[in-house]
mmCIF file of C-alpha atoms in Angstrom:
data_model
loop_
_atom_site.group_PDB
_atom_site.id
_atom_site.type_symbol
_atom_site.label_atom_id
_atom_site.label_comp_id
_atom_site.label_asym_id
_atom_site.label_seq_id
_atom_site.Cartn_x
_atom_site.Cartn_y
_atom_site.Cartn_z
ATOM 1 C CA MET A 1 -6.864 15.056 -2.401
ATOM 2 C CA ASN A 2 -3.101 14.960 -2.206
ATOM 3 C CA THR A 3 -2.164 15.447 1.426
ATOM 4 C CA PRO A 4 -1.521 13.323 4.497
ATOM 5 C CA ASP A 5 -4.640 14.997 5.955
ATOM 6 C CA ALA A 6 -6.658 13.460 3.126
ATOM 7 C CA VAL A 7 -5.314 10.024 4.054
ATOM 8 C CA THR A 8 -6.160 10.653 7.710
ATOM 9 C CA ALA A 9 -9.698 11.684 6.731
ATOM 10 C CA ARG A 10 -10.097 8.594 4.547
ATOM 11 C CA LEU A 11 -8.926 6.280 7.336
ATOM 12 C CA ASP A 12 -11.061 8.057 9.940
ATOM 13 C CA ALA A 13 -14.104 7.519 7.713
ATOM 14 C CA LEU A 14 -13.562 3.788 8.192
ATOM 15 C CA SER A 15 -14.740 3.483 11.789
ATOM 16 C CA ASP A 16 -14.410 -0.289 12.017
ATOM 17 C CA TRP A 17 -11.603 -2.868 11.909
ATOM 18 C CA ARG A 18 -10.672 -1.784 8.374
ATOM 19 C CA GLY A 19 -9.746 1.721 9.523
ATOM 20 C CA ASP A 20 -7.777 0.282 12.450
ATOM 21 C CA THR A 21 -5.964 -2.072 10.079
ATOM 22 C CA LEU A 22 -5.087 0.694 7.631
ATOM 23 C CA ARG A 23 -3.863 2.935 10.461
ATOM 24 C CA ARG A 24 -1.520 0.140 11.625
ATOM 25 C CA VAL A 25 -0.321 -0.388 8.044
ATOM 26 C CA ARG A 26 0.257 3.347 7.679
ATOM 27 C CA ALA A 27 2.375 3.394 10.843
ATOM 28 C CA LEU A 28 4.433 0.437 9.583
ATOM 29 C CA ILE A 29 5.004 2.175 6.246
ATOM 30 C CA HIS A 30 6.141 5.388 7.938
ATOM 31 C CA GLY A 31 8.370 3.349 10.264
ATOM 32 C CA ALA A 32 10.041 1.659 7.302
ATOM 33 C CA LEU A 33 10.322 4.819 5.157
ATOM 34 C CA PRO A 34 9.969 7.999 7.227
ATOM 35 C CA ASP A 35 10.042 10.198 4.103
ATOM 36 C CA VAL A 36 7.269 8.272 2.321
ATOM 37 C CA GLN A 37 4.671 10.409 0.563
ATOM 38 C CA GLU A 38 0.996 9.623 0.808
ATOM 39 C CA THR A 39 -2.038 10.718 -1.137
ATOM 40 C CA VAL A 40 -5.607 9.725 -1.832
ATOM 41 C CA LYS A 41 -6.182 8.963 -5.507
ATOM 42 C CA TRP A 42 -9.054 7.954 -7.747
ATOM 43 C CA ALA A 43 -11.764 9.738 -5.766
ATOM 44 C CA LYS A 44 -15.050 10.102 -7.621
ATOM 45 C CA LEU A 45 -18.747 10.383 -6.891
ATOM 46 C CA THR A 46 -19.076 6.658 -6.256
ATOM 47 C CA SER A 47 -15.815 6.214 -4.307
ATOM 48 C CA PRO A 48 -14.012 8.297 -1.677
ATOM 49 C CA GLY A 49 -10.658 7.321 -3.156
ATOM 50 C CA VAL A 50 -7.784 5.053 -2.205
ATOM 51 C CA PRO A 51 -4.792 5.830 0.016
ATOM 52 C CA VAL A 52 -1.549 5.525 -1.955
ATOM 53 C CA TRP A 53 1.982 5.472 -0.545
ATOM 54 C CA GLU A 54 4.818 6.607 -2.803
ATOM 55 C CA HIS A 55 8.599 6.819 -2.681
ATOM 56 C CA GLY A 56 10.206 7.490 -6.050
ATOM 57 C CA GLY A 57 6.988 6.102 -7.547
ATOM 58 C CA GLY A 58 4.069 4.102 -6.257
ATOM 59 C CA LEU A 59 4.750 1.607 -3.479
ATOM 60 C CA CYS A 60 1.320 0.338 -2.556
ATOM 61 C CA THR A 61 -2.341 1.186 -2.215
ATOM 62 C CA GLY A 62 -4.643 0.459 0.708
ATOM 63 C CA GLU A 63 -8.148 -0.427 -0.393
ATOM 64 C CA ALA A 64 -10.962 -1.195 2.036
ATOM 65 C CA TYR A 65 -13.542 -3.754 0.979
ATOM 66 C CA ALA A 66 -16.395 -5.158 3.040
ATOM 67 C CA ARG A 67 -14.451 -8.249 4.095
ATOM 68 C CA ALA A 68 -10.817 -7.357 3.469
ATOM 69 C CA VAL A 69 -8.199 -4.646 3.375
ATOM 70 C CA LYS A 70 -6.157 -5.089 0.201
ATOM 71 C CA LEU A 71 -2.595 -3.767 0.057
ATOM 72 C CA THR A 72 -1.597 -3.822 -3.598
ATOM 73 C CA PHE A 73 2.086 -3.358 -4.404
ATOM 74 C CA HIS A 74 2.730 -1.654 -7.739
ATOM 75 C CA ARG A 75 5.826 -3.740 -8.548
ATOM 76 C CA GLY A 76 4.991 -6.666 -6.281
ATOM 77 C CA ALA A 77 5.778 -9.415 -8.790
ATOM 78 C CA SER A 78 9.424 -8.308 -8.844
ATOM 79 C CA LEU A 79 9.847 -8.027 -5.060
ATOM 80 C CA PRO A 80 11.407 -10.641 -2.807
ATOM 81 C CA ASP A 81 8.834 -11.990 -0.338
ATOM 82 C CA PRO A 82 10.636 -14.560 1.822
ATOM 83 C CA ALA A 83 7.982 -14.274 4.562
ATOM 84 C CA GLY A 84 5.198 -15.074 2.078
ATOM 85 C CA LEU A 85 3.134 -11.987 2.827
ATOM 86 C CA PHE A 86 1.652 -11.812 -0.670
ATOM 87 C CA ASN A 87 -1.540 -13.841 -0.694
ATOM 88 C CA ALA A 88 -3.614 -12.234 -3.462
ATOM 89 C CA SER A 89 -3.259 -11.233 -7.109
ATOM 90 C CA LEU A 90 -0.523 -13.845 -7.409
ATOM 91 C CA ASP A 91 -1.100 -14.438 -11.125
ATOM 92 C CA GLY A 92 -0.422 -10.839 -12.148
ATOM 93 C CA LYS A 93 2.693 -10.032 -14.121
ATOM 94 C CA VAL A 94 3.407 -6.796 -12.234
ATOM 95 C CA ARG A 95 1.303 -6.385 -9.085
ATOM 96 C CA ARG A 96 0.945 -8.509 -5.972
ATOM 97 C CA ALA A 97 -1.322 -7.935 -2.986
ATOM 98 C CA ILE A 98 -1.771 -8.737 0.656
ATOM 99 C CA ASP A 99 -5.369 -9.321 1.729
ATOM 100 C CA LEU A 100 -5.988 -8.761 5.423
ATOM 101 C CA HIS A 101 -9.226 -9.927 7.003
ATOM 102 C CA GLU A 102 -10.688 -8.992 10.352
ATOM 103 C CA GLY A 103 -8.490 -10.430 13.092
ATOM 104 C CA ASP A 104 -5.478 -11.045 10.835
ATOM 105 C CA THR A 105 -2.058 -9.938 12.015
ATOM 106 C CA LEU A 106 0.659 -8.609 9.764
ATOM 107 C CA ASP A 107 4.339 -9.372 10.409
ATOM 108 C CA GLY A 108 5.579 -5.805 10.868
ATOM 109 C CA ALA A 109 9.263 -6.578 10.282
ATOM 110 C CA ALA A 110 8.585 -8.529 7.087
ATOM 111 C CA PHE A 111 6.168 -5.845 5.884
ATOM 112 C CA GLY A 112 8.794 -3.152 6.522
ATOM 113 C CA ASP A 113 11.275 -5.177 4.465
ATOM 114 C CA LEU A 114 8.714 -5.394 1.655
ATOM 115 C CA ILE A 115 8.116 -1.618 1.736
ATOM 116 C CA ARG A 116 11.865 -0.925 1.604
ATOM 117 C CA ALA A 117 12.252 -3.417 -1.261
ATOM 118 C CA ALA A 118 9.465 -1.634 -3.152
ATOM 119 C CA ALA A 119 11.252 1.707 -2.690
ATOM 120 C CA ALA A 120 14.525 0.141 -3.856
ATOM 121 C CA ALA A 121 12.765 -1.258 -6.940
ATOM 122 C CA ASN A 122 11.458 2.220 -7.762
ATOM 123 C CA ALA A 123 14.939 3.672 -7.327
ATOM 124 C CA GLY A 124 16.350 1.045 -9.696
ATOM 125 C CA VAL A 125 13.741 1.807 -12.347
ATOM 126 C CA ASN A 126 14.347 5.541 -11.976
ATOM 127 C CA ALA A 127 18.118 5.080 -12.276
ATOM 128 C CA ALA A 128 17.681 2.959 -15.414
ATOM 129 C CA ARG A 129 15.464 5.652 -16.958
ATOM 130 C CA LYS A 130 18.112 8.311 -16.296
ATOM 131 C CA ARG A 131 20.794 6.206 -18.017
ATOM 132 C CA ARG A 132 18.793 6.067 -21.240
#
């Protein structure tokens, strides 16, 4: 499923706080990068798939677990995070994540900065590949 409608359907299927959280995250992502692309990837019989936001490459995924919404940034280890939003997967060499639990709030301005930094990192990698 590779359309915004697929992401809407996936979020609507989560009729609790996790769906609300992912809808807020989605709005923040679109506010930070209006031309962001979104898809649902990795759908299979045992999983409805994961929303993925992309801009010149993967930015982040939004996974819903029973007790958390996990926003995993593809190049998170290389991104500046002055607000300290990353709170999960901190030992990884490439990825970093933000775990949100029921009732948590997300600093929208800092998250927007992180999304824009992820897009800039993708642009830098793409530019380096073109120079080769």
